[in-house]
Amino acid sequence: MERGSKVRKRRRRNKMAWRVQAVISTISVSLLLILMGLVILFSLTARVVADSVKENLTVTVVLNDDVQTQQAVHLLDSLNGMRYVGSIDYISREQALQEQIDNMGLDPTEFLGANPFSISMEMHVKPEFSSADSLQWISRDLKMSNLVADVMYQKDLVESLNTNLHRASLLLLAVALLLVIISLSLINNTVRLSVFNHRFVIHTMKLVGAKWSFIRRPFMTRAFWIGIFSALIADAVIIGGICWASRYDGSLLNYFTQENMLVTGIAVLVIGLLLTILCTYFSVTHCLKMRGSELY
């Protein structure tokens, strides 16, 4: 009876230790997944911000002075069908004159005797065509029309924007790779320590003839659930933080879109499962290959 009571107490202690280790592992993995999830979310958000900035780049198409309204409208319709055009605004001579009066407070027709402005169009290109090379060939393509007098855009701004976006992308990629390496190392150490604490149980099961797949099964099952719960905790913290911040600044939701948060949530779940399962598999395999003399 006394021996049976000791066995039951030992089993309870082992179960409690197993649960404590699982909780510690879940917390550790969750913290790492939060960092990785934030990097993924910020990377996706940076792309949204970059596209938003690129869409605001304006290419001004100035038509010749003798272009009639009907010809300008026909050109506008043809430009709307171009693959590089995101949106385009038609500015008539009268509208350009009125904007000049509103901005400067002077009417040029009073001392020139006529409206000096030509018909123009302000075109917003799609983000994928906002590079310097793309804008150059778009400008050449537009100037081939006999109706177009000039095509203007801010070349220095375009080059500066694309350079800064490229640098930001490289920086985020470097941070992401660094976090992956750190996370893989820390999660591997956490899992390896947890498995190593059960090395005697693993060795005993191996001695009695248990298959390696059978020995791995409880560890792999625990790793699966640790990965699931860790990812859910990380997703909840990230999404909860974004929702909390959006209460103070609603414009954040324009950049932290539902699509990006969904992609981040799925990525965190996949990464969490892969890291915990793979690390557990290799850690258990390492213990299975250990000899009896190596256990101490």
Short mmCIF file of C-alpha atoms in Angstrom, two decimals:
data_model
loop_
_atom_site.label_atom_id
_atom_site.label_comp_id
_atom_site.label_asym_id
_atom_site.label_seq_id
_atom_site.Cartn_x
_atom_site.Cartn_y
_atom_site.Cartn_z
CA MET A 1 0.00 0.00 0.00
CA GLU A 2 2.78 2.39 0.97
CA ARG A 3 4.68 1.60 -2.22
CA GLY A 4 1.54 2.15 -4.31
CA SER A 5 0.99 5.49 -2.61
CA LYS A 6 4.54 6.56 -3.45
CA VAL A 7 4.07 5.53 -7.06
CA ARG A 8 0.87 7.57 -7.31
CA LYS A 9 2.56 10.60 -5.75
CA ARG A 10 5.47 10.26 -8.15
CA ARG A 11 3.05 10.11 -11.08
CA ARG A 12 1.22 13.21 -9.85
CA ARG A 13 4.53 15.05 -9.51
CA ASN A 14 5.52 13.98 -13.02
CA LYS A 15 2.18 15.15 -14.42
CA MET A 16 2.49 18.45 -12.59
CA ALA A 17 6.05 18.94 -13.85
CA TRP A 18 4.88 18.07 -17.37
CA ARG A 19 2.11 20.68 -17.18
CA VAL A 20 4.39 23.34 -15.73
CA GLN A 21 6.92 22.76 -18.49
CA ALA A 22 4.14 22.96 -21.07
CA VAL A 23 2.94 26.29 -19.65
CA ILE A 24 6.47 27.71 -19.58
CA SER A 25 7.08 26.53 -23.14
CA THR A 26 3.78 28.04 -24.30
CA ILE A 27 4.61 31.41 -22.74
CA SER A 28 8.13 31.42 -24.20
CA VAL A 29 6.96 30.49 -27.69
CA SER A 30 4.10 33.02 -27.49
CA LEU A 31 6.50 35.90 -26.74
CA LEU A 32 8.70 34.97 -29.69
CA LEU A 33 5.72 34.58 -32.01
CA ILE A 34 4.45 38.02 -30.97
CA LEU A 35 7.73 39.56 -32.11
CA MET A 36 7.70 37.62 -35.37
CA GLY A 37 4.05 38.46 -35.96
CA LEU A 38 4.72 42.17 -35.45
CA VAL A 39 7.54 42.08 -37.97
CA ILE A 40 5.31 40.31 -40.50
CA LEU A 41 2.45 42.75 -39.89
CA PHE A 42 4.70 45.81 -40.16
CA SER A 43 6.20 44.44 -43.37
CA LEU A 44 2.74 44.04 -44.91
CA THR A 45 1.69 47.44 -43.59
CA ALA A 46 4.81 49.05 -45.07
CA ARG A 47 3.71 47.77 -48.46
CA VAL A 48 0.25 49.31 -47.98
CA VAL A 49 1.82 52.64 -46.98
CA ALA A 50 4.20 52.48 -49.94
CA ASP A 51 1.33 51.78 -52.36
CA SER A 52 -0.66 54.64 -50.84
CA VAL A 53 2.25 57.04 -51.30
CA LYS A 54 2.88 55.83 -54.84
CA GLU A 55 -0.78 56.25 -55.76
CA ASN A 56 -0.53 59.91 -54.74
CA LEU A 57 2.26 60.56 -57.22
CA THR A 58 0.81 62.77 -59.95
CA VAL A 59 1.79 62.82 -63.61
CA THR A 60 0.53 66.01 -65.26
CA VAL A 61 -0.26 65.75 -68.96
CA VAL A 62 -0.46 69.21 -70.59
CA LEU A 63 -2.18 69.41 -73.97
CA ASN A 64 -1.44 71.78 -76.82
CA ASP A 65 -3.15 75.18 -76.84
CA ASP A 66 -5.14 74.40 -79.99
CA VAL A 67 -6.61 71.12 -78.68
CA GLN A 68 -10.40 71.16 -78.71
CA THR A 69 -12.54 69.81 -75.89
CA GLN A 70 -13.81 66.90 -77.99
CA GLN A 71 -10.26 65.82 -78.82
CA ALA A 72 -9.25 66.06 -75.16
CA VAL A 73 -12.21 63.93 -74.09
CA HIS A 74 -11.31 61.31 -76.71
CA LEU A 75 -7.71 61.23 -75.39
CA LEU A 76 -9.04 60.94 -71.83
CA ASP A 77 -11.12 57.89 -72.79
CA SER A 78 -8.13 56.22 -74.43
CA LEU A 79 -5.89 56.89 -71.42
CA ASN A 80 -8.44 55.36 -69.05
CA GLY A 81 -7.93 52.08 -70.88
CA MET A 82 -4.16 52.05 -70.37
CA ARG A 83 -2.84 49.37 -68.00
CA TYR A 84 -0.66 51.80 -66.06
CA VAL A 85 -3.42 54.32 -65.26
CA GLY A 86 -4.95 54.14 -61.80
CA SER A 87 -7.13 57.24 -62.06
CA ILE A 88 -7.11 60.39 -64.10
CA ASP A 89 -8.67 63.83 -63.59
CA TYR A 90 -9.65 66.12 -66.48
CA ILE A 91 -8.87 69.81 -65.91
CA SER A 92 -10.47 72.18 -68.40
CA ARG A 93 -9.13 75.64 -69.25
CA GLU A 94 -11.87 77.26 -67.17
CA GLN A 95 -11.15 75.03 -64.17
CA ALA A 96 -7.41 75.77 -64.36
CA LEU A 97 -8.16 79.50 -64.53
CA GLN A 98 -10.47 79.34 -61.52
CA GLU A 99 -7.88 77.41 -59.50
CA GLN A 100 -5.30 80.08 -60.34
CA ILE A 101 -7.66 82.83 -59.19
CA ASP A 102 -8.45 80.97 -55.95
CA ASN A 103 -4.78 80.30 -55.18
CA MET A 104 -3.23 83.63 -56.19
CA GLY A 105 -6.15 86.01 -55.90
CA LEU A 106 -5.42 87.38 -59.39
CA ASP A 107 -7.25 86.94 -62.69
CA PRO A 108 -4.68 86.58 -65.54
CA THR A 109 -7.31 87.43 -68.14
CA GLU A 110 -7.50 90.99 -66.81
CA PHE A 111 -3.99 91.84 -68.06
CA LEU A 112 -3.49 89.16 -70.73
CA GLY A 113 -6.87 89.51 -72.38
CA ALA A 114 -7.34 85.74 -72.74
CA ASN A 115 -7.20 82.52 -70.75
CA PRO A 116 -3.51 81.46 -70.81
CA PHE A 117 -4.13 77.92 -69.55
CA SER A 118 -4.34 74.78 -71.66
CA ILE A 119 -6.40 71.67 -71.06
CA SER A 120 -4.50 69.26 -68.79
CA MET A 121 -4.94 65.93 -67.08
CA GLU A 122 -3.63 64.78 -63.70
CA MET A 123 -2.92 61.08 -63.89
CA HIS A 124 -2.24 58.74 -60.97
CA VAL A 125 -0.34 55.66 -62.08
CA LYS A 126 -0.71 52.27 -60.45
CA PRO A 127 1.86 51.49 -57.70
CA GLU A 128 3.68 48.89 -59.78
CA PHE A 129 4.37 51.52 -62.47
CA SER A 130 5.65 54.23 -60.14
CA SER A 131 9.36 53.49 -60.52
CA ALA A 132 11.63 55.96 -62.32
CA ASP A 133 12.11 53.65 -65.33
CA SER A 134 8.38 53.02 -65.70
CA LEU A 135 7.54 56.72 -65.50
CA GLN A 136 10.15 57.49 -68.16
CA TRP A 137 8.65 55.15 -70.72
CA ILE A 138 5.13 56.25 -69.76
CA SER A 139 6.22 59.84 -70.39
CA ARG A 140 7.67 58.89 -73.78
CA ASP A 141 4.53 56.98 -74.66
CA LEU A 142 2.30 59.96 -73.82
CA LYS A 143 4.47 62.41 -75.75
CA MET A 144 4.02 60.37 -78.92
CA SER A 145 0.50 61.80 -79.16
CA ASN A 146 0.19 64.96 -81.29
CA LEU A 147 -2.19 66.37 -78.69
CA VAL A 148 0.29 66.29 -75.80
CA ALA A 149 2.56 69.29 -75.29
CA ASP A 150 4.39 68.15 -72.16
CA VAL A 151 4.40 65.49 -69.44
CA MET A 152 5.56 66.52 -65.97
CA TYR A 153 6.21 64.66 -62.74
CA GLN A 154 8.55 65.06 -59.77
CA LYS A 155 11.54 62.97 -60.81
CA ASP A 156 13.58 63.70 -57.66
CA LEU A 157 10.67 62.72 -55.42
CA VAL A 158 10.12 59.47 -57.32
CA GLU A 159 13.78 58.47 -57.09
CA SER A 160 13.99 59.39 -53.41
CA LEU A 161 10.78 57.52 -52.62
CA ASN A 162 11.84 54.33 -54.38
CA THR A 163 15.30 54.45 -52.79
CA ASN A 164 13.88 54.87 -49.28
CA LEU A 165 11.30 52.12 -49.82
CA HIS A 166 14.00 49.76 -51.03
CA ARG A 167 16.12 50.48 -47.95
CA ALA A 168 13.14 50.01 -45.64
CA SER A 169 12.33 46.67 -47.29
CA LEU A 170 15.89 45.44 -46.84
CA LEU A 171 15.88 46.55 -43.20
CA LEU A 172 12.62 44.73 -42.46
CA LEU A 173 13.89 41.63 -44.24
CA ALA A 174 17.10 41.67 -42.18
CA VAL A 175 15.12 42.08 -38.94
CA ALA A 176 12.78 39.24 -39.96
CA LEU A 177 15.69 36.89 -40.72
CA LEU A 178 17.38 37.80 -37.44
CA LEU A 179 14.18 37.11 -35.50
CA VAL A 180 13.73 33.78 -37.28
CA ILE A 181 17.25 32.72 -36.27
CA ILE A 182 16.80 33.91 -32.69
CA SER A 183 13.34 32.33 -32.40
CA LEU A 184 14.53 29.05 -33.83
CA SER A 185 17.45 28.97 -31.39
CA LEU A 186 15.40 29.90 -28.32
CA ILE A 187 12.47 27.62 -29.12
CA ASN A 188 14.86 24.78 -29.88
CA ASN A 189 16.62 25.28 -26.54
CA THR A 190 13.30 25.47 -24.67
CA VAL A 191 11.98 22.29 -26.30
CA ARG A 192 15.29 20.47 -25.98
CA LEU A 193 15.46 21.24 -22.24
CA SER A 194 11.87 20.05 -21.77
CA VAL A 195 12.54 16.81 -23.62
CA PHE A 196 15.90 16.32 -21.91
CA ASN A 197 14.16 16.30 -18.53
CA HIS A 198 12.33 13.14 -19.67
CA ARG A 199 15.42 11.39 -21.04
CA PHE A 200 15.24 8.60 -18.46
CA VAL A 201 11.61 7.86 -19.35
CA ILE A 202 12.54 7.83 -23.03
CA HIS A 203 15.49 5.53 -22.39
CA THR A 204 13.39 3.17 -20.28
CA MET A 205 10.72 2.92 -22.98
CA LYS A 206 13.42 2.25 -25.55
CA LEU A 207 14.86 -0.56 -23.40
CA VAL A 208 11.50 -2.33 -23.11
CA GLY A 209 11.19 -2.38 -26.89
CA ALA A 210 8.90 0.56 -27.61
CA LYS A 211 9.10 1.88 -31.15
CA TRP A 212 10.56 5.32 -31.71
CA SER A 213 7.31 6.51 -33.26
CA PHE A 214 5.41 5.41 -30.16
CA ILE A 215 7.88 7.23 -27.88
CA ARG A 216 7.69 10.39 -29.98
CA ARG A 217 3.90 10.47 -30.08
CA PRO A 218 3.13 12.14 -26.70
CA PHE A 219 5.90 14.68 -27.20
CA MET A 220 4.71 15.51 -30.72
CA THR A 221 1.12 15.81 -29.50
CA ARG A 222 2.19 18.18 -26.76
CA ALA A 223 4.29 20.18 -29.25
CA PHE A 224 1.26 20.48 -31.55
CA TRP A 225 -0.94 21.92 -28.82
CA ILE A 226 1.84 24.20 -27.55
CA GLY A 227 2.20 25.55 -31.08
CA ILE A 228 -1.56 26.04 -31.42
CA PHE A 229 -2.04 27.79 -28.08
CA SER A 230 1.11 29.89 -28.48
CA ALA A 231 -0.02 31.09 -31.91
CA LEU A 232 -3.52 31.88 -30.66
CA ILE A 233 -2.10 33.86 -27.74
CA ALA A 234 0.28 35.75 -30.05
CA ASP A 235 -2.51 36.51 -32.56
CA ALA A 236 -4.80 37.68 -29.77
CA VAL A 237 -2.16 40.02 -28.39
CA ILE A 238 -1.28 41.47 -31.81
CA ILE A 239 -4.85 41.92 -33.03
CA GLY A 240 -5.98 43.16 -29.63
CA GLY A 241 -3.17 45.72 -29.61
CA ILE A 242 -4.12 46.99 -33.07
CA CYS A 243 -7.80 47.25 -32.13
CA TRP A 244 -6.90 49.09 -28.92
CA ALA A 245 -4.66 51.54 -30.79
CA SER A 246 -7.33 52.11 -33.46
CA ARG A 247 -9.70 53.40 -30.76
CA TYR A 248 -7.40 56.41 -30.37
CA ASP A 249 -6.57 56.77 -34.07
CA GLY A 250 -9.12 55.28 -36.46
CA SER A 251 -6.91 55.96 -39.48
CA LEU A 252 -4.65 53.07 -38.42
CA LEU A 253 -7.20 50.63 -39.83
CA ASN A 254 -6.52 52.07 -43.28
CA TYR A 255 -3.03 50.62 -43.05
CA PHE A 256 -3.50 47.63 -40.72
CA THR A 257 -6.09 46.10 -43.03
CA GLN A 258 -8.15 43.01 -42.25
CA GLU A 259 -6.39 41.16 -45.05
CA ASN A 260 -2.95 41.90 -43.60
CA MET A 261 -4.05 40.90 -40.09
CA LEU A 262 -5.50 37.64 -41.46
CA VAL A 263 -2.26 36.87 -43.31
CA THR A 264 -0.28 37.67 -40.17
CA GLY A 265 -2.50 35.43 -38.04
CA ILE A 266 -2.13 32.49 -40.42
CA ALA A 267 1.63 33.04 -40.75
CA VAL A 268 2.06 33.09 -36.96
CA LEU A 269 0.04 29.87 -36.65
CA VAL A 270 2.06 28.08 -39.33
CA ILE A 271 5.39 29.29 -37.95
CA GLY A 272 4.42 28.33 -34.41
CA LEU A 273 3.42 24.81 -35.43
CA LEU A 274 6.46 24.24 -37.63
CA LEU A 275 8.95 25.47 -35.05
CA THR A 276 7.55 23.54 -32.10
CA ILE A 277 6.93 20.30 -34.01
CA LEU A 278 10.28 20.26 -35.81
CA CYS A 279 12.26 21.19 -32.69
CA THR A 280 10.45 18.52 -30.66
CA TYR A 281 11.02 15.89 -33.34
CA PHE A 282 14.76 16.50 -33.48
CA SER A 283 15.08 16.82 -29.70
CA VAL A 284 13.31 13.50 -29.06
CA THR A 285 15.35 11.85 -31.80
CA HIS A 286 18.52 13.15 -30.14
CA CYS A 287 17.46 11.62 -26.82
CA LEU A 288 16.58 8.35 -28.52
CA LYS A 289 20.06 8.12 -29.97
CA MET A 290 21.70 8.71 -26.60
CA ARG A 291 23.39 5.80 -24.91
CA GLY A 292 22.85 4.91 -21.28
CA SER A 293 26.19 6.40 -20.26
CA GLU A 294 25.25 9.73 -21.87
CA LEU A 295 22.13 10.22 -19.77
CA TYR A 296 24.03 11.50 -16.74
#
